[in-house]
Short mmCIF file of C-alpha atoms in Angstrom, two decimals:
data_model
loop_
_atom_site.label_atom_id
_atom_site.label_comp_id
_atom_site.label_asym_id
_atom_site.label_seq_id
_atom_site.Cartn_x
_atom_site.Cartn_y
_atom_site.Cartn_z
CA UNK A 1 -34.94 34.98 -122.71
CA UNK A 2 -35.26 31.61 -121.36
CA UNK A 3 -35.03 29.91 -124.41
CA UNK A 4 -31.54 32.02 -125.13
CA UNK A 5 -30.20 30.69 -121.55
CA UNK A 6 -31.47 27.45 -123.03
CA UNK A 7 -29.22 27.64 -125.84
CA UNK A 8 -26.51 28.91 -123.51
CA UNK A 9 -26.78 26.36 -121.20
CA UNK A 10 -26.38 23.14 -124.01
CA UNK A 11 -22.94 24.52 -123.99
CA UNK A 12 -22.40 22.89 -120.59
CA UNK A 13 -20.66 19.86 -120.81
CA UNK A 14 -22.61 16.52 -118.61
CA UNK A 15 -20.75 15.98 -115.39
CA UNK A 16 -17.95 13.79 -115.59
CA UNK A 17 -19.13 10.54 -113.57
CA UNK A 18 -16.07 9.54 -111.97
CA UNK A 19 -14.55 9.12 -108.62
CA UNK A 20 -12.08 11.70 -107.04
CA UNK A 21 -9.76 9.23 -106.75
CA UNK A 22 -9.73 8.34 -110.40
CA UNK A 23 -9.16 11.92 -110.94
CA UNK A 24 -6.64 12.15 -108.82
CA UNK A 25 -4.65 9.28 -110.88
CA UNK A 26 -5.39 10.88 -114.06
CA UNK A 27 -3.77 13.77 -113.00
CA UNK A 28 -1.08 11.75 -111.30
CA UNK A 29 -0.13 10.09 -114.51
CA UNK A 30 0.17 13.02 -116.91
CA UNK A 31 2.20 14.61 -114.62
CA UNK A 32 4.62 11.23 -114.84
CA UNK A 33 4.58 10.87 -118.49
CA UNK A 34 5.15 14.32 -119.67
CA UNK A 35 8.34 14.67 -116.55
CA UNK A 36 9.43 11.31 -117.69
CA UNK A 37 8.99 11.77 -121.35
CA UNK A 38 10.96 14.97 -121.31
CA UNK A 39 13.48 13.84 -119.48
CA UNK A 40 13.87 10.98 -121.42
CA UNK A 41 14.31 12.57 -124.39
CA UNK A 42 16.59 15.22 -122.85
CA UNK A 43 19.10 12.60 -121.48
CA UNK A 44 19.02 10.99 -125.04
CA UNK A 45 18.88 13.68 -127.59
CA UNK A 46 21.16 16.22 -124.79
CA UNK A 47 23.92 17.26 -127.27
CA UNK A 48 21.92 18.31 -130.40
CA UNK A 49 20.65 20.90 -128.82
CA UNK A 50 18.48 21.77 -131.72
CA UNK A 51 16.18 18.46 -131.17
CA UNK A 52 13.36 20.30 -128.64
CA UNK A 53 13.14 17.84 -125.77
CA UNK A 54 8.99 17.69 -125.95
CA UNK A 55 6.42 18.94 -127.84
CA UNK A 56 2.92 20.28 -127.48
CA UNK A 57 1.05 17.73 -128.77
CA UNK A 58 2.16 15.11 -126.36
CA UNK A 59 0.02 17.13 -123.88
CA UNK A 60 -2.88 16.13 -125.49
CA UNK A 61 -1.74 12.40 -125.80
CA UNK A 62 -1.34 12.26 -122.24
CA UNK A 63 -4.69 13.82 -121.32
CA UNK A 64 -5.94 10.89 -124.05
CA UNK A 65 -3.45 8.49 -122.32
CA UNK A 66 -4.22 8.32 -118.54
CA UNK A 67 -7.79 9.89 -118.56
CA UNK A 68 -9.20 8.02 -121.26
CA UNK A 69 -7.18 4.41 -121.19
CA UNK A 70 -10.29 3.01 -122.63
CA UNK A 71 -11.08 5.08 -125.88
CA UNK A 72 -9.47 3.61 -128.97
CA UNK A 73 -8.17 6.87 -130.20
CA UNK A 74 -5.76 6.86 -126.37
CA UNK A 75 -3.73 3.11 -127.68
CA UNK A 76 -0.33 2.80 -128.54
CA UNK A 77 -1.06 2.21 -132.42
CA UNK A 78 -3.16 5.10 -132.56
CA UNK A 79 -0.44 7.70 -131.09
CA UNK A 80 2.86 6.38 -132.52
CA UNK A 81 0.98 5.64 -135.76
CA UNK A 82 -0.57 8.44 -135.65
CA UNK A 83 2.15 10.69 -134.76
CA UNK A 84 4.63 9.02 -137.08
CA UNK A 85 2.16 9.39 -140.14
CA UNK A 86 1.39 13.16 -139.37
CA UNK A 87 5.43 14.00 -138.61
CA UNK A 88 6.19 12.72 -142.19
CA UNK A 89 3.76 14.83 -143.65
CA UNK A 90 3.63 17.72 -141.94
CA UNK A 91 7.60 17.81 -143.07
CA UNK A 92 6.49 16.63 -146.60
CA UNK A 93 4.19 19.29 -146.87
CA UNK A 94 6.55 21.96 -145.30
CA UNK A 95 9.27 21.09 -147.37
CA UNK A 96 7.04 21.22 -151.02
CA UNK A 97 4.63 23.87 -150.32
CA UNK A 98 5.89 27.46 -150.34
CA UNK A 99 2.99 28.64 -149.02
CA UNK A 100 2.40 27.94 -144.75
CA UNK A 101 -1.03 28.40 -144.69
CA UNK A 102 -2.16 25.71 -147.78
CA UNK A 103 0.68 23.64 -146.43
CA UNK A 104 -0.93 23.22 -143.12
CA UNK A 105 -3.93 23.03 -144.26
CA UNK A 106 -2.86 19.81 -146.88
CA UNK A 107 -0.84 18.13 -143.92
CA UNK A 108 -3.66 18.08 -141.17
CA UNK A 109 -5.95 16.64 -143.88
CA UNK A 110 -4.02 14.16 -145.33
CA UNK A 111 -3.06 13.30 -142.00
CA UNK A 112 -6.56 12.73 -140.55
CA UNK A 113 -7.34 10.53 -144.20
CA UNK A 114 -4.31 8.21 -143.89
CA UNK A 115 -4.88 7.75 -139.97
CA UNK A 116 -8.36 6.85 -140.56
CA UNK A 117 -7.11 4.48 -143.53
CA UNK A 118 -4.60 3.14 -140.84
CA UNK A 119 -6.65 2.44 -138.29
CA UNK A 120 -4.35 5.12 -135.85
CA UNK A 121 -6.62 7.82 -135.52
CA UNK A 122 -5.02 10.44 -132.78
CA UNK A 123 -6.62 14.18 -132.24
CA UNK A 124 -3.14 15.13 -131.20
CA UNK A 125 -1.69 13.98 -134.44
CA UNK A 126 -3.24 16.64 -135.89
CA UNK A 127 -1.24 19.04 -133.85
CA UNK A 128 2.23 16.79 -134.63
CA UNK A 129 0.80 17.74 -138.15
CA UNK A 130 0.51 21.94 -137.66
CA UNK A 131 4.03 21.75 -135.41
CA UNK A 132 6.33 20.46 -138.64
CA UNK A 133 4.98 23.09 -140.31
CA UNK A 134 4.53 25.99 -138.48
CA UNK A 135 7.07 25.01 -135.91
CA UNK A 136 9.74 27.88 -137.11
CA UNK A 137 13.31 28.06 -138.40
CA UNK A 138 14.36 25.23 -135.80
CA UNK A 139 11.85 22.32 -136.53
CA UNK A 140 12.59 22.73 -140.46
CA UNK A 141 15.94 22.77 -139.74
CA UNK A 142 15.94 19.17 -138.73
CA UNK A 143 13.72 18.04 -141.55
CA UNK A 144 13.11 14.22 -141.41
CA UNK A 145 14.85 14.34 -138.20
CA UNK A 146 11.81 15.55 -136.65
CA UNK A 147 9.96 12.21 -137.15
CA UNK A 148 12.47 10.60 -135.38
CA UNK A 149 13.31 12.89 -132.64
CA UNK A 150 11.51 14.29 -130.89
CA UNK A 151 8.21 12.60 -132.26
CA UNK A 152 8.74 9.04 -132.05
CA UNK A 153 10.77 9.25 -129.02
CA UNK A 154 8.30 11.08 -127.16
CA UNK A 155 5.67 8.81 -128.31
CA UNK A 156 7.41 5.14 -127.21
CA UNK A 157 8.39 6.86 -124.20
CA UNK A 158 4.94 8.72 -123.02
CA UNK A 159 3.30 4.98 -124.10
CA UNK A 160 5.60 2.76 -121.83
CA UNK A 161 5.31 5.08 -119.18
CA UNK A 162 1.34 4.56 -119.34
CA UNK A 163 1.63 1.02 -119.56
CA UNK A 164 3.53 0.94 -116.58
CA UNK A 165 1.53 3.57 -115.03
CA UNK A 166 -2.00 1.98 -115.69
CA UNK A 167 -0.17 -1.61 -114.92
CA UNK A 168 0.96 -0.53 -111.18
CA UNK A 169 -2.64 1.24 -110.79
CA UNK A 170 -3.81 -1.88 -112.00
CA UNK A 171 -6.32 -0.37 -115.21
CA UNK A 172 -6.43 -2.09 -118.39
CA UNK A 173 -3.80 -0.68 -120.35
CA UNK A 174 -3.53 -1.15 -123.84
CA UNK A 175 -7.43 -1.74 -123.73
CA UNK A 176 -8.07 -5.27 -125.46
CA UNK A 177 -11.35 -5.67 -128.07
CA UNK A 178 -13.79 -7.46 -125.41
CA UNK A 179 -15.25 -9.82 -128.09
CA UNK A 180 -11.94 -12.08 -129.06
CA UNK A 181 -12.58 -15.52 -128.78
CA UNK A 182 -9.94 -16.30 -126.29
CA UNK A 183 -11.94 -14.20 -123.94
CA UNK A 184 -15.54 -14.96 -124.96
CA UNK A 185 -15.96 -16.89 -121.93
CA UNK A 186 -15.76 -13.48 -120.02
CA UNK A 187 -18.87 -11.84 -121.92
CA UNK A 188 -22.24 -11.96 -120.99
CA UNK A 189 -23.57 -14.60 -123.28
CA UNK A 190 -25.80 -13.77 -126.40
CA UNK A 191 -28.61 -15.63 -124.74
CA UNK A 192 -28.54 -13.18 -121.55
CA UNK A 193 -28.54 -10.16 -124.55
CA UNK A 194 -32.49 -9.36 -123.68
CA UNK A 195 -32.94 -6.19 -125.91
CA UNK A 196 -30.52 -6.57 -128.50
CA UNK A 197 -27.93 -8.63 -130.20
CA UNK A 198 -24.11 -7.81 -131.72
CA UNK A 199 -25.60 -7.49 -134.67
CA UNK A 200 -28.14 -4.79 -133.98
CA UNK A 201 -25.34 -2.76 -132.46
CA UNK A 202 -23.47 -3.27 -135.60
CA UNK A 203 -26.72 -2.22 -138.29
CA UNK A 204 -27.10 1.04 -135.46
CA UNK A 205 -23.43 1.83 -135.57
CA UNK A 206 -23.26 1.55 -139.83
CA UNK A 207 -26.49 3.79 -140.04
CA UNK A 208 -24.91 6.10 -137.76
CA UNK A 209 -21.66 6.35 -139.94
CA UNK A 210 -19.76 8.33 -137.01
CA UNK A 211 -16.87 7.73 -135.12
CA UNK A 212 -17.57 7.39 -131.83
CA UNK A 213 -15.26 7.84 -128.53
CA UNK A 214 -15.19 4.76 -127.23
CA UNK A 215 -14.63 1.26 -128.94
CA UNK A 216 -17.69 -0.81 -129.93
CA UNK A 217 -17.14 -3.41 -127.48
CA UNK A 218 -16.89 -1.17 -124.24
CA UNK A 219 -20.13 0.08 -126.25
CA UNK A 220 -21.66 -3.23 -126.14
CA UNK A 221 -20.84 -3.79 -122.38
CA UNK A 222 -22.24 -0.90 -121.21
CA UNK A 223 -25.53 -1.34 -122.90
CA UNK A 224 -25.56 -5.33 -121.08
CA UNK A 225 -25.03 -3.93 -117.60
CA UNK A 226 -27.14 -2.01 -118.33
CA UNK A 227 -29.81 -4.29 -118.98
CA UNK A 228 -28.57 -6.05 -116.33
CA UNK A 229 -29.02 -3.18 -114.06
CA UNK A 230 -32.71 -2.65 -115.19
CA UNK A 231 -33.33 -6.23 -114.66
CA UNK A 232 -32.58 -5.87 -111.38
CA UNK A 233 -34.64 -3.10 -111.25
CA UNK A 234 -37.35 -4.35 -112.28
CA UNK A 235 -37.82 -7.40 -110.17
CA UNK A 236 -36.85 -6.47 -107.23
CA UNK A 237 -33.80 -7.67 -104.51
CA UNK A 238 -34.19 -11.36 -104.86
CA UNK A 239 -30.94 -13.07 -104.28
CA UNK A 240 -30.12 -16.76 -104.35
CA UNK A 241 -30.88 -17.45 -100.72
CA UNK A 242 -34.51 -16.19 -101.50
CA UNK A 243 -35.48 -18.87 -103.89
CA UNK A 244 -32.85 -21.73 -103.28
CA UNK A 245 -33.43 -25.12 -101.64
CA UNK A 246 -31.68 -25.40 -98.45
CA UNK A 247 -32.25 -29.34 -97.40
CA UNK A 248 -29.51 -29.94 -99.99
CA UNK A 249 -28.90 -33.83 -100.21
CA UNK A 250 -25.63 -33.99 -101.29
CA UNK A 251 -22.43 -36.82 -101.12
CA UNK A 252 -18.56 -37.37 -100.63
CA UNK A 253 -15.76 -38.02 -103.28
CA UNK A 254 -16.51 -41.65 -101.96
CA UNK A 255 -20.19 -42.56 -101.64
CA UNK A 256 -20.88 -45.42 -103.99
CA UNK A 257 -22.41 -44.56 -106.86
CA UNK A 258 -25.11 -47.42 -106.02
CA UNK A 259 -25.72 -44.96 -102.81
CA UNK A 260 -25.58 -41.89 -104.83
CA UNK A 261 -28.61 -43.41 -107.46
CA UNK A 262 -30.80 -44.33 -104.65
CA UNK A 263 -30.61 -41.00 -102.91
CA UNK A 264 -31.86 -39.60 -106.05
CA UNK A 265 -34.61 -41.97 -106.68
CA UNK A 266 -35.55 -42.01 -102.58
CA UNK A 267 -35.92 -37.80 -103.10
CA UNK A 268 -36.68 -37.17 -106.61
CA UNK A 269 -33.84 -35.17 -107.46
CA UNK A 270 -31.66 -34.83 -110.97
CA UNK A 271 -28.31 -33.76 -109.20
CA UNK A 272 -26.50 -34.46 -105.97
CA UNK A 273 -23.53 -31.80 -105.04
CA UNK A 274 -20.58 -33.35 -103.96
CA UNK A 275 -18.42 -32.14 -101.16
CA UNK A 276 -15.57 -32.64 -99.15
CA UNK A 277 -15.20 -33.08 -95.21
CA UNK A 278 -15.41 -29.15 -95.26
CA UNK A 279 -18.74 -29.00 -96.84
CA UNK A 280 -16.64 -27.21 -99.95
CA UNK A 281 -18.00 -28.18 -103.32
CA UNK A 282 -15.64 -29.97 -105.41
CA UNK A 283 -18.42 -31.15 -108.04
CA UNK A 284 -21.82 -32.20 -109.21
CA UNK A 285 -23.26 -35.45 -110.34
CA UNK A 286 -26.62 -35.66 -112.24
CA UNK A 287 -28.58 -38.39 -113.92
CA UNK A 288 -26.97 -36.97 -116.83
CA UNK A 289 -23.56 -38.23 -115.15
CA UNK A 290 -24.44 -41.78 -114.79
CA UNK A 291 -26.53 -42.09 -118.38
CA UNK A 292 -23.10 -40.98 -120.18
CA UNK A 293 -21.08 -43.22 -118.02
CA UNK A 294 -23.47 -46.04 -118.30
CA UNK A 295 -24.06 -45.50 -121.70
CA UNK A 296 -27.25 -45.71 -121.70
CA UNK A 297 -28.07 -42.67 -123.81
CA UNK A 298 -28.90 -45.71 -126.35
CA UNK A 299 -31.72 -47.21 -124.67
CA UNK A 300 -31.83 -50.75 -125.56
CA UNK A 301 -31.74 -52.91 -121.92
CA UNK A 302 -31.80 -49.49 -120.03
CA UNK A 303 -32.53 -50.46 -116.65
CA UNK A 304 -30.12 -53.67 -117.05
CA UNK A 305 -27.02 -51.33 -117.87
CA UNK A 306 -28.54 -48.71 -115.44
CA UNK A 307 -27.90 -51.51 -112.60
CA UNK A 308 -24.72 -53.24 -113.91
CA UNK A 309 -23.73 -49.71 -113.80
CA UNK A 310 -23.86 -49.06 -110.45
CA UNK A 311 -23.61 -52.32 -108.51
CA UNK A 312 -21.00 -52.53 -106.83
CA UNK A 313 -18.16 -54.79 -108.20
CA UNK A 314 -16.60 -57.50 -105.58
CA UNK A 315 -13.19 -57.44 -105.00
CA UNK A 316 -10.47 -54.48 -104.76
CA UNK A 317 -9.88 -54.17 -108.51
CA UNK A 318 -12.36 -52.98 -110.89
CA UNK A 319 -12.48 -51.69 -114.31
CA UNK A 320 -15.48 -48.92 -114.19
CA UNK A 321 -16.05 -46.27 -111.79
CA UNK A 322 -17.23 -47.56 -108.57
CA UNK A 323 -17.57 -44.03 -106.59
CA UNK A 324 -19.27 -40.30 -107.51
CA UNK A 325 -15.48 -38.78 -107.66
CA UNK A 326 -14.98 -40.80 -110.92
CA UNK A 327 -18.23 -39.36 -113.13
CA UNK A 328 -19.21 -36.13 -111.40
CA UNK A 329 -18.64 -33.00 -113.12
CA UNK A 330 -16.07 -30.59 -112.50
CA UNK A 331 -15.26 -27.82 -111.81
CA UNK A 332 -18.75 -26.98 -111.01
CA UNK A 333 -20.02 -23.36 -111.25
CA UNK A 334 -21.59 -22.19 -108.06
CA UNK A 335 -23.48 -19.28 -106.92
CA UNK A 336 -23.22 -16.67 -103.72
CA UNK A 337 -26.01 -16.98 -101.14
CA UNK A 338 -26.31 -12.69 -101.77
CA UNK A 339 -26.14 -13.12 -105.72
CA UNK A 340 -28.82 -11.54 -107.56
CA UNK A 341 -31.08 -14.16 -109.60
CA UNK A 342 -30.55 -12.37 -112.50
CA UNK A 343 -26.98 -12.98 -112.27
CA UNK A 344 -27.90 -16.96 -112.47
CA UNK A 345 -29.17 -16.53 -116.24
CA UNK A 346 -25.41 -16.70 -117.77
CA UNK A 347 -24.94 -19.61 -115.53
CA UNK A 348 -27.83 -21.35 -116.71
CA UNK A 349 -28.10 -20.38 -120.42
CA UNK A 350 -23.94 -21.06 -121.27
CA UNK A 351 -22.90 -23.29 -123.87
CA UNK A 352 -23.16 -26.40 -121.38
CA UNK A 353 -25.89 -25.91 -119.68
CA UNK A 354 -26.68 -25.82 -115.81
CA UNK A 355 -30.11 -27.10 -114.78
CA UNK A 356 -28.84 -26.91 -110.98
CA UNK A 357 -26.69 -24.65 -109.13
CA UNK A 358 -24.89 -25.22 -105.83
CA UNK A 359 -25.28 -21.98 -103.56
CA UNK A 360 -22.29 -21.75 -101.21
CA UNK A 361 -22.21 -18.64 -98.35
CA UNK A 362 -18.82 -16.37 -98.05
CA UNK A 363 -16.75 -19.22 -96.88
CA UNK A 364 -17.24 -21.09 -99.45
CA UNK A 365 -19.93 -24.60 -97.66
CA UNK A 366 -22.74 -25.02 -99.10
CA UNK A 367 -25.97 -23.95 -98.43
CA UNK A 368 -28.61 -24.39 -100.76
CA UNK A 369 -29.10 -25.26 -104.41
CA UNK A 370 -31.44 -23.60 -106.90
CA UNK A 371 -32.89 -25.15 -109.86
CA UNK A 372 -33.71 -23.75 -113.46
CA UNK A 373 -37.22 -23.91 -111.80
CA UNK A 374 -36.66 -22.23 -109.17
CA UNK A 375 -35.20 -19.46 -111.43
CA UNK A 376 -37.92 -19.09 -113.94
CA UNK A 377 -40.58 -19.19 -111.01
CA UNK A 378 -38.89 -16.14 -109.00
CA UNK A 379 -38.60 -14.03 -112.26
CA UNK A 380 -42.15 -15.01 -113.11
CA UNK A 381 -43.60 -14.07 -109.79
CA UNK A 382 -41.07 -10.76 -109.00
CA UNK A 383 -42.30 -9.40 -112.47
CA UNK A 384 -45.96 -10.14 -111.16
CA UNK A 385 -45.49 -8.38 -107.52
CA UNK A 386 -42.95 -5.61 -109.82
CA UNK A 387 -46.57 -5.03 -112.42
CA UNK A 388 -48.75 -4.74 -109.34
CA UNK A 389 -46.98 -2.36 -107.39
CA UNK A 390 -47.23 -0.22 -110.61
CA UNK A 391 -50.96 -1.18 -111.16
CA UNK A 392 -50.51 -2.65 -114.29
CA UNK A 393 -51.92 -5.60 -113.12
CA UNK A 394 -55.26 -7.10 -111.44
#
């Protein structure tokens, strides 16, 4: 018996994680593109009043549409591609094949083949399919006609109404690929990728060989967060004002850069933040600042360059930067006071790298700075405390 009400029970669907409120706007949205794609085509197609003004498949689209922006089989290629490719031959197929059922049968296939070869692929299609050629005496009766109206018109119109829809309930409507170069800078970096890489995802997905109901990219952020999450887990709450250094040393637009060197030698620091009369930071400048400036990344007469460098020139006019404004870096990347270390990684491991972070608190002064030292040493020692609280470790 209970392995019967086991069997019974896989039937059961998980619970779908979302908020009422997104619900809510699901629902909201159908409800606005099916009145407004009805009406639509009612105002436009009003005096043939053989045209039907909507049909059943767009009921599907629009659950697709506004509950599941994100898959790939809900974007606007997908459901006037596929609709458009499944009209024509559903009324191919009704037109040439006597017989309804092998004619329905042939047009759902071939649809589902030449969406898949066209990159449209749309469950509803399938129905668009069926409805051209099982829709009855009316739907032949317009023959081509049907691909045009009501088909494509209720497909443009049900996908600017969700574009508007999903653009005034600000969700990302069409859904862009997440791994274009012009928005690279918005991924988590490879190097912040702990368990695997773009390419394992890829070898997984090909040995799989199944389509899956959401695109490989949303796939791929979801595994990073996560990781993310888990990280987090793992070593505990430590946020940025845990570890950070909060005697910052730090300069003006103005301080001479002659200043600015000495401070550094006087403390042992690499990297002064720079801020303005609000204690806002407007940059940073490292020892990496004045060797590029200096040019004294070739080291022949280093300290002589190092201190024609930064003396200060006599006069009002002078041809090489006199103050930290004209060789610190900017626009520096900063860190909350209440981030999570673990959200410091992509900071430090980017493409230029970070070795010090200015920590600002919710108005935006600084605070603190934390070092790639600092960073390692906090992960190193919440790991530890993380391994002994499980007794994994002496």
């Amino acid at each position: 018996m209970s392995k019967l009400y086991d069997w019974l029970y896989g039937f059961l669907p998980e619970a779908i994680v979302i908020s009422n409120r997104e619900r809510l706007r699901a629902a909201i949205g159908a409800f606005a593109g099916i009145a407004l794609t009805a009406v639509s085509t009612y105002f436009i197609t009003g005096e043939f009043s053989s045209i039907p003004y909507l049909i059943a498949p767009m009921g599907a689209s629009a659950v697709l549409l506004f509950s599941l922006p994100s898959s790939p089989l809900a974007q606007p290629w997908s459901l006037l591609g596929g609709n458009l490719v499944a009209a024509i031959v559903g009324v191919t197929c009704a037109i040439w094949i006597p017989n309804p059922m092998l004619a329905a049968s042939i047009a759902v296939g071939t649809s589902i083949l030449l969406m898949l070869c066209l990159r449209c692929l749309h469950p509803p299609s399938g129905a668009v399919a069926l409805t051209a050629v099982l829709g009855g005496p009316a739907i032949h009766a317009l023959g081509y006609w049907f691909v045009a109206a009501p088909v494509a018109l209720n497909s443009v119109v049900l996908i600017i109404t969700a574009i508007i829809f999903h653009a005034t309930t600000r969700h990302d409507y069409p859904h862009h690929a997440r791994h274009r170069k012009k928005e690279a800078a918005e991924t988590i970096p490879p190097e912040l990728r702990f368990g695997f890489t773009t390419e394992d995802l890829n070898e997984v997905l090909k040995e799989n060989n199944e389509l899956l109901y959401i695109s490989r990219d949303d796939l791929e952020k979801l595994f990073q967060q996560t990781e993310m999450h888990a990280y987090r887990r793992r070593f505990g709450e430590i946020k940025c004002r845990d570890i950070m250094t909060t005697n910052v040393i730090s300069v003006e637009f103005g301080t001479e850069l002659e200043e600015a060197w000495a401070l550094m030698r006087q403390h042992k620091i690499k990297a002064l933040p720079v801020v303005n009369k609000s204690k806002w930071v407007i940059g940073i400048i490292t020892q990496i600042d004045f060797m590029k400036n200096a040019n004294l990344e070739v080291y022949d007469n280093f300290e002589v360059k190092l201190k024609q460098f930064i003396r200060r020139t006599a006069g009002h006019h002078a041809n090489k930067p006199e103050v930290v404004g004209q060789i610190m870096s900017t626009p520096v990347v900063t860190a909350k006071a209440d981030m999570h270390i673990i959200e410091l990684i992509p900071l430090m491991t980017q493409d230029r790298v970070f070795h010090h972070i200015p920590v600002i608190d919710s108005e935006q002064r600084l605070v603190g700075i934390v070092t790639q030292s600092d960073l390692v040493s906090a992960l190193y020692h919440g790991r530890l405390a993380n391994l002994r609280t499980l007794g994994l470790s002496s």
